[in-house]
Amino acid sequence: MSAPASGPLFLGLDLSTQQLKAIVIAGDSSLVHESSVHFDNDLPSYGTTNGAIRGPGDGEVTSPVALWLDAIDLLFQRLKSAGVEIGKIAAISGSGQQHGSVYWSKNAETLLSSLDPAQSLVSQLPPAFSLPNAPIWQDSSTTRECRELEEVVGGPQALADLSGSRAYERFTGTQIAKIRRLNPKAYEATSAISLVSSFIPSVFIGHIVPVDISDASGMNLMDVITCKWSDILLEACGGPELRSKLGPEPVIGGTVLGKVSNYFVEKWGLSPECIVAPFTGDNPASVIALSAPGDAVLSLGTSTTFLLSIPGADTPPKRFTTSHLLSHPTDFDGKIAMLCYKNGALAREQVRDRYAERDWTRFNELVEATPAGNNGDFGLYFPLPEIIPPGVVGQHAFHVDENSTSPKPVVDLPAGAHPRAILESQFLSIRSRIADILPENSPPLQRLVATGGSSANLTIRQIAADIFGMKVFVSTTKEAGGMGGALLAKYAWWKAENGGQGSFEDMTGGEVTGLQCVAEPRKEVAEVYEKLVDVYRACEEQVVSNAA
């Protein structure tokens, strides 16, 4: 823990799948303290594996709500034991794993508002839930409901145009529809439904609070352009009663939802003046922590995720069935485009193991031994059925002759060509979609912020800079969800101090703390890749056509 801060502190919480993390920052956004509770290790009595419980039905994945309650008290115990000046925390916000949903019982408000600080949360609140377990983002049991929802609105593209995404099994709307169909008694007994991100501030304030506009984008229930609940989607997923269960229209970040309840004042020493702001989803919180409007975030983890912060424009961004469009957590007009690929680090590691002696140094040497464009060799690698393009699987090889733009399928590539081929194909897949996502006449993207395990690889950083034609930055912020939450807490406090006026960028001055430039595009190499975008598209089209 760093030296005590002189001014107010701001607490960001991140309730992810496997742990609850706390990030405490000072007024200058410097890190003061971080703590965490790991669910499997610290609270093993709940029987979770990686924070979740699988079953009993096929594809069902849930987490016990009581586990999260237990974790909140344990986390505050750790903050207190570490000497954090809890009484100086002026505001709380945070992030939650997206899509997960919590079902409140008819007496939830009474129980929330009358918590006894002499007891724990978990000893008092379980009766506040009509379902003890919350369906989470890993659940894949709602395929029937997905098809039914798309049929109601006129197909996957129509649903994407309205809500920002086609129907996905993990999204909250279809999870609600499944509970309504299979467990009507529980649905009838449910007075309110929260996302994970709105469940936490409800506990802190002592009454159920609205969902934020960005996390509501991951439900297939909100109009992503107006940021208001869609009547046709509510009716399709939950019937006429769903609107009352979801509560008011989604709220924007920077709003003051209320002050912490007496429970947290008496038990853990929070100030009675400590405000609680809307929490958002983990991906939007990462965008807040790592980027500014006009930046992109490239997460190179087990999966590959590309997040593009799009400033407000006269023409809204296009929506696609292979990507997501989210509302921005602090800007009604701004949006976040999101591309998710299942085959990220796993596919890169398979190529490393097969063609580079299971060694990253050898992998990098092979990449650097071949020129940009890989002498005309292209490879597309999908060990798992892919999301973008949908459903394709397997390894596919192509060669394009010099001065040609027509790739021809080949049996395989030279062994030494595979390391560069996988990096080029993964990044060109994203690059080929950026122009379609951005509104017309958008200014060029500013920065590419790389995160995840592979962002430490110097060779991968340079290829990313060259293919995207952007400077690549890495962040010193390792806990982006919690840091984004802490910044949202600071923003709500700052805005309240300024009479409710001012944007998030007014507060930050457009600066993102902790960014370091690690690679710059090489002009002549970037020009090579500019010409290869259409060649990549032609390769992908052949793979999709053959899969069909």
Coordinates of C-alpha atoms in Angstrom, one line a residue:
M1 CA 0.0 0.0 0.0
S2 CA 1.3 3.5 -0.9
A3 CA 1.6 6.5 1.4
P4 CA -1.7 7.8 2.7
A5 CA -3.5 10.2 0.3
S6 CA -4.4 13.6 1.6
G7 CA -7.7 14.1 -0.2
P8 CA -10.7 11.9 -1.0
L9 CA -10.4 8.3 -2.1
F10 CA -12.4 6.5 -4.7
L11 CA -13.2 2.8 -4.7
G12 CA -13.7 0.7 -7.8
L13 CA -15.0 -2.9 -7.4
D14 CA -14.8 -5.6 -10.1
L15 CA -17.0 -8.6 -9.6
S16 CA -15.6 -11.0 -12.2
T17 CA -16.3 -14.7 -12.7
Q18 CA -13.5 -15.8 -10.4
Q19 CA -13.0 -13.0 -7.9
L20 CA -14.1 -9.7 -6.4
K21 CA -11.4 -7.1 -6.7
A22 CA -11.0 -3.7 -5.1
I23 CA -9.0 -0.8 -6.6
V24 CA -8.6 2.3 -4.4
I25 CA -7.3 5.5 -6.1
A26 CA -6.5 9.0 -4.9
G27 CA -7.8 12.3 -6.4
D28 CA -4.9 12.3 -9.0
S29 CA -6.0 8.7 -10.1
S30 CA -2.9 7.2 -8.6
L31 CA -3.3 3.7 -7.1
V32 CA -3.5 3.6 -3.3
H33 CA -4.4 0.0 -2.7
E34 CA -5.7 -3.1 -4.3
S35 CA -7.3 -6.2 -2.7
S36 CA -9.2 -9.2 -3.9
V37 CA -11.2 -12.2 -2.8
H38 CA -10.8 -15.4 -4.9
F39 CA -14.0 -17.3 -4.8
D40 CA -12.7 -20.9 -5.1
N41 CA -9.7 -20.4 -2.7
D42 CA -11.2 -18.0 -0.1
L43 CA -14.8 -19.2 0.0
P44 CA -14.5 -22.9 -0.9
S45 CA -17.7 -23.9 0.9
Y46 CA -19.8 -22.7 -2.1
G47 CA -18.4 -25.5 -4.2
T48 CA -17.5 -23.4 -7.2
T49 CA -15.0 -24.2 -9.9
N50 CA -13.4 -21.1 -11.4
G51 CA -16.2 -19.2 -9.6
A52 CA -19.1 -21.0 -11.3
I53 CA -21.3 -24.1 -10.9
R54 CA -22.2 -26.1 -14.0
G55 CA -25.5 -27.8 -14.5
P56 CA -27.9 -29.4 -13.6
G57 CA -29.1 -28.8 -17.2
D58 CA -27.0 -29.0 -20.3
G59 CA -25.1 -25.8 -20.9
E60 CA -26.3 -24.3 -17.6
V61 CA -23.7 -22.2 -15.7
T62 CA -24.5 -20.2 -12.6
S63 CA -22.9 -18.6 -9.6
P64 CA -24.4 -18.5 -6.0
V65 CA -25.5 -15.0 -5.1
A66 CA -24.7 -15.7 -1.5
L67 CA -21.1 -16.2 -2.5
W68 CA -20.9 -12.6 -3.8
L69 CA -22.5 -11.3 -0.6
D70 CA -19.9 -13.2 1.5
A71 CA -17.1 -11.8 -0.8
I72 CA -18.2 -8.2 -0.2
D73 CA -17.9 -8.4 3.6
L74 CA -14.6 -10.3 3.3
L75 CA -13.2 -7.8 0.9
F76 CA -14.0 -4.9 3.3
Q77 CA -12.4 -6.9 6.1
R78 CA -9.2 -7.1 4.0
L79 CA -9.4 -3.3 3.2
K80 CA -9.7 -2.6 6.9
S81 CA -6.9 -5.0 7.8
A82 CA -4.6 -3.4 5.2
G83 CA -5.0 0.0 6.8
V84 CA -7.0 1.6 4.0
E85 CA -8.6 4.8 5.3
I86 CA -12.2 3.6 4.5
G87 CA -13.7 6.7 6.0
K88 CA -12.0 8.8 3.3
I89 CA -13.7 6.9 0.4
A90 CA -15.9 9.6 -1.2
A91 CA -17.5 7.5 -4.0
I92 CA -17.9 3.9 -5.1
S93 CA -18.5 2.4 -8.5
G94 CA -17.3 -0.6 -10.4
S95 CA -17.8 -3.3 -13.0
G96 CA -19.4 -6.7 -13.2
Q97 CA -19.1 -9.7 -15.5
Q98 CA -21.5 -8.9 -18.3
H99 CA -24.9 -10.5 -19.0
G100 CA -25.3 -12.3 -15.6
S101 CA -28.6 -11.7 -13.8
V102 CA -29.9 -11.6 -10.2
Y103 CA -33.5 -12.2 -9.3
W104 CA -34.9 -10.4 -6.3
S105 CA -37.9 -11.6 -4.2
K106 CA -41.0 -9.7 -3.2
N107 CA -39.4 -8.7 0.2
A108 CA -36.0 -7.7 -1.2
E109 CA -36.5 -4.0 -0.7
T110 CA -37.5 -4.5 3.0
L111 CA -34.5 -6.7 3.6
L112 CA -32.1 -4.4 1.9
S113 CA -33.2 -1.3 3.7
S114 CA -33.1 -2.9 7.2
L115 CA -29.7 -4.6 7.3
D116 CA -28.2 -5.1 10.8
P117 CA -24.5 -4.1 10.9
A118 CA -24.0 -6.6 13.8
Q119 CA -24.6 -9.4 11.3
S120 CA -23.2 -10.3 7.9
L121 CA -24.8 -9.7 4.5
V122 CA -24.9 -13.5 3.8
S123 CA -26.8 -14.1 7.1
Q124 CA -29.5 -11.6 6.2
L125 CA -30.0 -11.3 2.5
P126 CA -30.5 -14.8 1.0
P127 CA -34.4 -14.5 1.4
A128 CA -34.1 -11.4 -0.8
F129 CA -33.6 -13.6 -3.9
S130 CA -36.2 -15.6 -5.8
L131 CA -33.4 -17.7 -7.3
P132 CA -30.4 -18.5 -5.2
N133 CA -28.1 -18.8 -8.2
A134 CA -27.5 -16.2 -10.9
P135 CA -27.1 -17.4 -14.6
I136 CA -23.8 -16.0 -15.8
W137 CA -22.1 -15.3 -19.2
Q138 CA -20.8 -18.8 -19.6
D139 CA -24.3 -20.3 -19.8
S140 CA -25.2 -21.6 -23.2
S141 CA -28.6 -23.2 -22.5
T142 CA -30.9 -20.8 -24.2
T143 CA -30.6 -21.6 -27.9
R144 CA -34.3 -22.1 -28.3
E145 CA -35.0 -18.7 -26.8
C146 CA -32.5 -17.1 -29.1
R147 CA -34.1 -18.4 -32.2
E148 CA -37.6 -17.4 -30.9
L149 CA -36.4 -13.8 -30.1
E150 CA -34.9 -13.3 -33.5
E151 CA -38.0 -14.6 -35.2
V152 CA -40.2 -12.1 -33.3
V153 CA -38.2 -9.1 -34.5
G154 CA -37.5 -10.3 -38.1
G155 CA -34.2 -12.1 -37.9
P156 CA -30.7 -11.8 -36.5
Q157 CA -29.9 -8.6 -38.4
A158 CA -33.1 -6.9 -37.3
L159 CA -32.3 -7.7 -33.7
A160 CA -28.7 -6.4 -34.1
D161 CA -30.0 -3.2 -35.6
L162 CA -32.4 -2.7 -32.6
S163 CA -30.3 -4.0 -29.6
G164 CA -26.7 -3.9 -30.9
S165 CA -26.3 -7.6 -31.2
R166 CA -28.0 -10.7 -32.6
A167 CA -29.4 -13.2 -30.0
Y168 CA -26.7 -14.8 -27.9
E169 CA -27.3 -17.6 -25.4
R170 CA -25.4 -15.7 -22.7
F171 CA -27.4 -12.5 -23.1
T172 CA -29.8 -11.6 -20.3
G173 CA -33.0 -11.4 -22.3
T174 CA -33.0 -15.0 -23.4
Q175 CA -31.9 -16.1 -19.9
I176 CA -35.0 -14.3 -18.5
A177 CA -37.2 -15.9 -21.2
K178 CA -35.9 -19.4 -20.3
I179 CA -36.6 -18.9 -16.6
R180 CA -40.1 -17.6 -17.4
R181 CA -40.8 -20.7 -19.5
L182 CA -39.3 -23.4 -17.3
N183 CA -39.7 -21.9 -13.8
P184 CA -42.8 -19.7 -13.9
K185 CA -43.2 -19.8 -10.2
A186 CA -39.8 -18.3 -9.6
Y187 CA -40.5 -15.7 -12.3
E188 CA -43.8 -14.8 -10.8
A189 CA -42.1 -14.5 -7.3
T190 CA -39.4 -12.1 -8.8
S191 CA -40.1 -8.5 -8.0
A192 CA -37.0 -7.1 -9.8
I193 CA -34.2 -8.3 -12.0
S194 CA -30.7 -6.8 -11.8
L195 CA -27.5 -7.3 -13.8
V196 CA -24.4 -8.3 -11.8
S197 CA -23.3 -4.7 -12.2
S198 CA -26.5 -3.2 -10.7
F199 CA -26.8 -5.9 -8.0
I200 CA -23.7 -4.6 -6.2
P201 CA -24.7 -0.9 -5.9
S202 CA -28.2 -2.1 -4.8
V203 CA -26.5 -3.8 -1.8
F204 CA -24.4 -0.8 -1.0
I205 CA -27.3 1.7 -1.1
G206 CA -30.0 -0.5 0.5
H207 CA -32.5 -0.5 -2.4
I208 CA -32.6 -1.8 -5.9
V209 CA -31.1 0.6 -8.5
P210 CA -31.4 0.8 -12.3
V211 CA -29.1 -0.8 -14.8
D212 CA -26.5 1.3 -16.6
I213 CA -26.9 2.1 -20.3
S214 CA -23.7 0.3 -21.3
D215 CA -24.2 -3.0 -19.5
A216 CA -27.9 -2.9 -20.6
S217 CA -26.5 -3.2 -24.2
G218 CA -25.6 -6.8 -23.4
M219 CA -29.2 -7.9 -22.7
N220 CA -30.9 -7.9 -26.1
L221 CA -33.6 -5.8 -24.3
M222 CA -32.5 -2.2 -24.9
D223 CA -32.7 0.0 -28.0
V224 CA -28.9 0.7 -28.4
I225 CA -29.5 4.0 -30.1
T226 CA -32.1 5.6 -27.7
C227 CA -30.7 3.8 -24.6
K228 CA -34.2 3.0 -23.5
W229 CA -36.0 -0.4 -23.0
S230 CA -37.5 -1.8 -26.1
D231 CA -41.2 -2.7 -25.7
I232 CA -41.1 -5.4 -28.4
L233 CA -38.0 -7.1 -26.8
L234 CA -39.4 -6.8 -23.3
E235 CA -42.6 -8.4 -24.4
A236 CA -40.9 -11.2 -26.3
C237 CA -38.5 -12.1 -23.4
G238 CA -40.6 -11.5 -20.2
G239 CA -44.1 -10.6 -21.1
P240 CA -45.9 -7.4 -20.0
E241 CA -44.6 -7.6 -16.5
L242 CA -40.9 -7.5 -17.4
R243 CA -40.7 -3.7 -17.6
S244 CA -41.7 -3.4 -14.0
K245 CA -39.2 -6.1 -13.0
L246 CA -36.4 -4.2 -14.8
G247 CA -37.3 -0.9 -13.2
P248 CA -36.6 2.6 -14.6
E249 CA -34.9 3.3 -17.9
P250 CA -31.1 2.6 -17.9
V251 CA -29.0 5.3 -16.3
I252 CA -25.7 6.9 -17.5
G253 CA -22.4 6.8 -15.6
G254 CA -21.6 9.8 -13.4
T255 CA -25.1 9.7 -11.9
V256 CA -25.4 9.7 -8.1
L257 CA -27.6 6.8 -7.3
G258 CA -27.6 7.5 -3.6
K259 CA -25.4 7.2 -0.5
V260 CA -24.2 4.1 1.2
S261 CA -26.6 2.5 3.7
N262 CA -26.0 2.5 7.5
Y263 CA -24.9 -1.1 7.3
F264 CA -21.6 -0.1 5.6
V265 CA -21.2 3.0 7.7
E266 CA -21.5 1.2 11.0
K267 CA -19.9 -2.1 10.1
W268 CA -17.0 -1.0 7.8
G269 CA -16.6 2.7 8.5
L270 CA -17.6 4.2 5.2
S271 CA -18.6 7.9 5.5
P272 CA -22.4 8.4 5.5
E273 CA -21.7 11.0 2.7
C274 CA -20.1 8.3 0.5
I275 CA -21.9 8.3 -2.8
V276 CA -22.6 5.3 -5.0
A277 CA -22.6 5.6 -8.8
P278 CA -23.8 3.2 -11.5
F279 CA -21.5 0.2 -12.0
T280 CA -21.0 -1.0 -15.6
G281 CA -19.9 -4.1 -17.4
D282 CA -16.3 -5.3 -17.4
N283 CA -15.7 -4.5 -21.0
P284 CA -17.0 -1.0 -20.9
A285 CA -15.1 -0.4 -17.6
S286 CA -11.9 -1.5 -19.4
V287 CA -12.6 1.0 -22.2
I288 CA -12.9 3.7 -19.5
A289 CA -9.6 2.7 -17.8
L290 CA -7.5 2.2 -20.9
S291 CA -8.7 4.5 -23.7
A292 CA -10.3 7.8 -24.8
P293 CA -12.8 8.3 -27.6
G294 CA -11.1 7.5 -30.9
D295 CA -8.9 4.8 -29.3
A296 CA -9.1 1.1 -29.7
V297 CA -8.3 -1.6 -27.2
L298 CA -6.9 -5.0 -28.4
S299 CA -7.2 -7.7 -25.7
L300 CA -4.8 -10.5 -26.6
G301 CA -5.9 -13.1 -24.1
T302 CA -7.3 -16.6 -24.4
S303 CA -9.9 -15.0 -26.7
T304 CA -9.2 -11.9 -28.8
T305 CA -11.4 -8.9 -28.1
F306 CA -11.3 -5.6 -30.0
L307 CA -13.0 -2.7 -28.4
L308 CA -13.5 0.5 -30.4
S309 CA -14.6 3.7 -28.6
I310 CA -16.7 5.7 -31.1
P311 CA -17.5 9.4 -30.5
G312 CA -21.0 10.5 -31.1
A313 CA -21.8 11.2 -34.8
D314 CA -24.8 12.3 -36.9
T315 CA -25.0 8.8 -38.4
P316 CA -25.0 6.0 -35.9
P317 CA -22.5 3.1 -36.4
K318 CA -23.7 0.2 -38.4
R319 CA -24.7 -3.0 -36.6
F320 CA -23.6 -6.5 -37.6
T321 CA -24.6 -10.0 -36.6
T322 CA -20.9 -10.9 -36.0
S323 CA -20.1 -8.0 -33.7
H324 CA -21.6 -6.0 -30.8
L325 CA -22.5 -2.4 -30.4
L326 CA -22.7 -1.1 -26.9
S327 CA -23.7 2.3 -25.5
H328 CA -20.8 4.2 -23.9
P329 CA -21.1 4.3 -20.1
T330 CA -20.6 8.0 -19.8
D331 CA -21.9 9.4 -23.2
F332 CA -25.4 8.9 -24.5
D333 CA -24.2 9.6 -28.0
G334 CA -21.0 7.6 -27.9
K335 CA -20.8 3.9 -28.6
I336 CA -18.4 1.0 -28.2
A337 CA -18.0 -1.5 -31.0
M338 CA -16.8 -4.9 -29.9
L339 CA -15.4 -7.8 -31.9
C340 CA -14.9 -11.2 -30.1
Y341 CA -12.9 -14.0 -31.4
K342 CA -12.8 -17.4 -29.7
N343 CA -9.4 -18.5 -31.3
G344 CA -6.9 -16.1 -29.7
A345 CA -3.9 -17.2 -27.6
L346 CA -4.9 -20.9 -27.9
A347 CA -4.5 -20.8 -31.7
R348 CA -1.2 -18.9 -31.5
E349 CA 0.1 -21.3 -28.9
Q350 CA -0.8 -24.3 -31.1
V351 CA 1.2 -22.8 -34.0
R352 CA 4.1 -22.1 -31.7
D353 CA 4.1 -25.7 -30.4
R354 CA 3.8 -27.3 -33.9
Y355 CA 6.1 -25.1 -35.9
A356 CA 8.4 -23.2 -33.5
E357 CA 9.7 -25.8 -31.1
R358 CA 7.2 -24.8 -28.4
D359 CA 9.3 -21.6 -27.8
W360 CA 8.2 -18.0 -28.2
T361 CA 11.7 -16.9 -29.0
R362 CA 11.9 -19.3 -31.9
F363 CA 8.3 -18.2 -32.9
N364 CA 9.5 -14.6 -33.0
E365 CA 12.6 -15.5 -35.0
L366 CA 10.5 -17.2 -37.7
V367 CA 8.2 -14.2 -37.9
E368 CA 11.0 -11.8 -38.3
A369 CA 12.7 -14.0 -40.9
T370 CA 9.8 -13.5 -43.3
P371 CA 8.7 -10.2 -44.9
A372 CA 5.3 -8.4 -44.4
G373 CA 2.9 -10.4 -46.5
N374 CA 4.7 -13.6 -45.8
N375 CA 5.8 -14.2 -49.4
G376 CA 2.1 -14.6 -50.4
D377 CA 1.4 -17.3 -47.9
F378 CA -1.9 -16.9 -45.9
G379 CA -3.1 -19.2 -43.1
L380 CA -6.4 -19.1 -41.2
Y381 CA -6.5 -21.0 -37.9
F382 CA -9.6 -22.0 -36.0
P383 CA -9.0 -24.9 -33.5
L384 CA -12.4 -24.0 -32.0
P385 CA -15.6 -23.1 -33.9
E386 CA -15.1 -19.4 -34.5
I387 CA -17.5 -16.5 -33.8
I388 CA -16.1 -14.2 -36.5
P389 CA -16.6 -15.6 -39.1
P390 CA -19.3 -17.7 -37.5
G391 CA -19.0 -21.4 -37.2
V392 CA -15.8 -22.0 -39.2
V393 CA -13.3 -24.5 -37.9
G394 CA -9.9 -26.0 -38.9
Q395 CA -6.7 -24.8 -40.5
H396 CA -6.8 -23.3 -44.0
A397 CA -3.9 -22.4 -46.2
F398 CA -3.7 -20.1 -49.3
H399 CA -1.1 -18.7 -51.6
V400 CA -1.4 -15.5 -53.6
D401 CA 1.0 -14.9 -56.5
E402 CA 2.9 -11.6 -56.7
N403 CA 0.8 -8.8 -58.2
S404 CA -2.3 -10.9 -57.8
T405 CA -5.2 -10.4 -55.4
S406 CA -6.7 -13.8 -55.9
P407 CA -5.7 -16.4 -53.3
K408 CA -5.6 -20.0 -54.2
P409 CA -6.1 -22.8 -51.7
V410 CA -3.0 -25.0 -51.0
V411 CA -2.5 -28.1 -49.0
D412 CA -0.2 -26.4 -46.5
L413 CA 2.3 -23.6 -46.1
P414 CA 6.1 -23.9 -45.6
A415 CA 6.6 -24.8 -41.9
G416 CA 8.4 -21.5 -41.2
A417 CA 5.6 -19.4 -42.7
H418 CA 3.0 -20.4 -40.1
P419 CA 4.0 -18.0 -37.2
R420 CA 3.7 -14.9 -39.3
A421 CA 0.6 -16.3 -41.1
I422 CA -1.4 -16.6 -37.9
L423 CA -0.5 -13.1 -36.6
E424 CA -1.3 -11.5 -40.0
S425 CA -4.6 -13.4 -40.4
Q426 CA -5.8 -12.7 -36.9
F427 CA -5.1 -8.9 -37.1
L428 CA -6.2 -8.5 -40.7
S429 CA -9.6 -10.1 -39.8
I430 CA -10.1 -7.2 -37.3
R431 CA -8.6 -4.6 -39.7
S432 CA -10.9 -5.7 -42.5
R433 CA -14.0 -4.9 -40.3
I434 CA -13.0 -1.5 -38.8
A435 CA -14.0 0.7 -41.8
D436 CA -17.5 -0.9 -41.9
I437 CA -18.0 -0.3 -38.1
L438 CA -17.0 3.4 -38.1
P439 CA -19.6 6.0 -39.1
E440 CA -18.8 7.8 -42.4
N441 CA -16.3 10.6 -42.2
S442 CA -15.0 9.4 -38.8
P443 CA -11.5 10.8 -37.9
P444 CA -8.7 8.3 -38.0
L445 CA -8.2 6.1 -34.9
Q446 CA -5.6 7.6 -32.5
R447 CA -4.1 4.8 -30.5
L448 CA -4.2 1.0 -30.2
V449 CA -4.0 -0.1 -26.5
A450 CA -2.8 -3.7 -26.3
T451 CA -3.7 -5.8 -23.2
G452 CA -3.6 -9.5 -22.3
G453 CA -0.7 -12.0 -22.1
S454 CA 0.5 -11.6 -25.7
S455 CA 0.7 -7.8 -25.5
A456 CA 4.1 -8.3 -23.8
N457 CA 5.5 -9.9 -27.0
L458 CA 7.6 -7.3 -28.8
T459 CA 7.2 -9.0 -32.2
I460 CA 3.4 -9.2 -31.9
R461 CA 3.3 -5.5 -30.8
Q462 CA 5.2 -4.4 -34.0
I463 CA 3.0 -6.5 -36.3
A464 CA -0.1 -5.0 -34.7
A465 CA 1.3 -1.5 -35.2
D466 CA 2.0 -2.2 -38.9
I467 CA -1.3 -3.9 -39.7
F468 CA -3.5 -1.4 -38.0
G469 CA -1.3 1.6 -39.0
M470 CA -1.5 2.9 -35.4
K471 CA 0.9 3.5 -32.5
V472 CA 0.6 0.7 -30.0
F473 CA 0.5 1.4 -26.3
V474 CA 0.4 -0.8 -23.2
S475 CA -1.0 0.2 -19.9
T476 CA 0.5 0.0 -16.4
T477 CA -3.1 -0.7 -15.2
K478 CA -3.3 -4.4 -14.7
E479 CA -6.8 -4.5 -13.3
A480 CA -8.8 -2.5 -15.9
G481 CA -12.2 -3.4 -14.7
G482 CA -11.6 -2.2 -11.1
M483 CA -9.6 0.9 -12.3
G484 CA -12.5 1.8 -14.7
G485 CA -14.8 1.5 -11.8
A486 CA -12.7 3.7 -9.6
L487 CA -12.6 6.3 -12.3
L488 CA -16.3 6.1 -12.7
A489 CA -16.6 6.7 -8.9
K490 CA -14.3 9.7 -9.2
Y491 CA -16.3 11.0 -12.1
A492 CA -19.6 10.9 -10.2
W493 CA -18.0 12.7 -7.3
W494 CA -16.3 15.3 -9.5
K495 CA -19.5 15.9 -11.5
A496 CA -21.6 16.4 -8.2
E497 CA -18.9 18.8 -7.0
N498 CA -19.4 20.8 -10.3
G499 CA -23.1 21.1 -10.0
G500 CA -23.9 18.1 -12.1
Q501 CA -22.0 19.5 -15.1
G502 CA -19.1 18.2 -17.2
S503 CA -18.2 15.2 -19.2
F504 CA -15.8 12.4 -18.3
E505 CA -13.3 13.8 -20.8
D506 CA -13.6 17.2 -19.1
M507 CA -12.5 15.6 -15.9
T508 CA -9.6 13.7 -17.4
G509 CA -8.6 16.3 -20.0
G510 CA -8.7 13.5 -22.5
E511 CA -5.7 11.9 -20.9
V512 CA -5.4 8.3 -20.1
T513 CA -3.0 7.6 -17.2
G514 CA -0.4 4.9 -17.3
L515 CA -0.1 4.5 -21.1
Q516 CA 3.3 3.8 -22.7
C517 CA 4.0 3.7 -26.4
V518 CA 5.8 0.5 -27.3
A519 CA 5.6 0.3 -31.1
E520 CA 5.1 2.6 -34.1
P521 CA 3.9 1.7 -37.6
R522 CA 6.6 1.5 -40.2
K523 CA 5.2 3.5 -43.2
E524 CA 6.4 1.2 -45.9
V525 CA 5.2 -2.0 -44.1
A526 CA 1.8 -0.4 -43.3
E527 CA 1.4 0.2 -47.0
V528 CA 2.0 -3.5 -47.7
Y529 CA -0.8 -4.5 -45.3
E530 CA -3.1 -1.8 -46.7
K531 CA -3.1 -3.8 -50.0
L532 CA -3.6 -7.1 -48.2
V533 CA -6.9 -6.4 -46.5
D534 CA -8.9 -7.3 -49.6
V535 CA -6.7 -10.4 -50.1
Y536 CA -7.5 -11.5 -46.6
R537 CA -11.2 -11.0 -47.2
A538 CA -11.0 -13.2 -50.3
C539 CA -9.3 -16.0 -48.2
E540 CA -12.0 -15.7 -45.5
E541 CA -14.8 -15.7 -48.0
Q542 CA -13.5 -19.0 -49.5
V543 CA -13.3 -20.6 -46.0
V544 CA -16.8 -19.5 -45.2
S545 CA -18.1 -20.7 -48.6
N546 CA -16.5 -24.1 -48.1
A547 CA -17.9 -24.4 -44.6
A548 CA -21.4 -23.8 -45.9

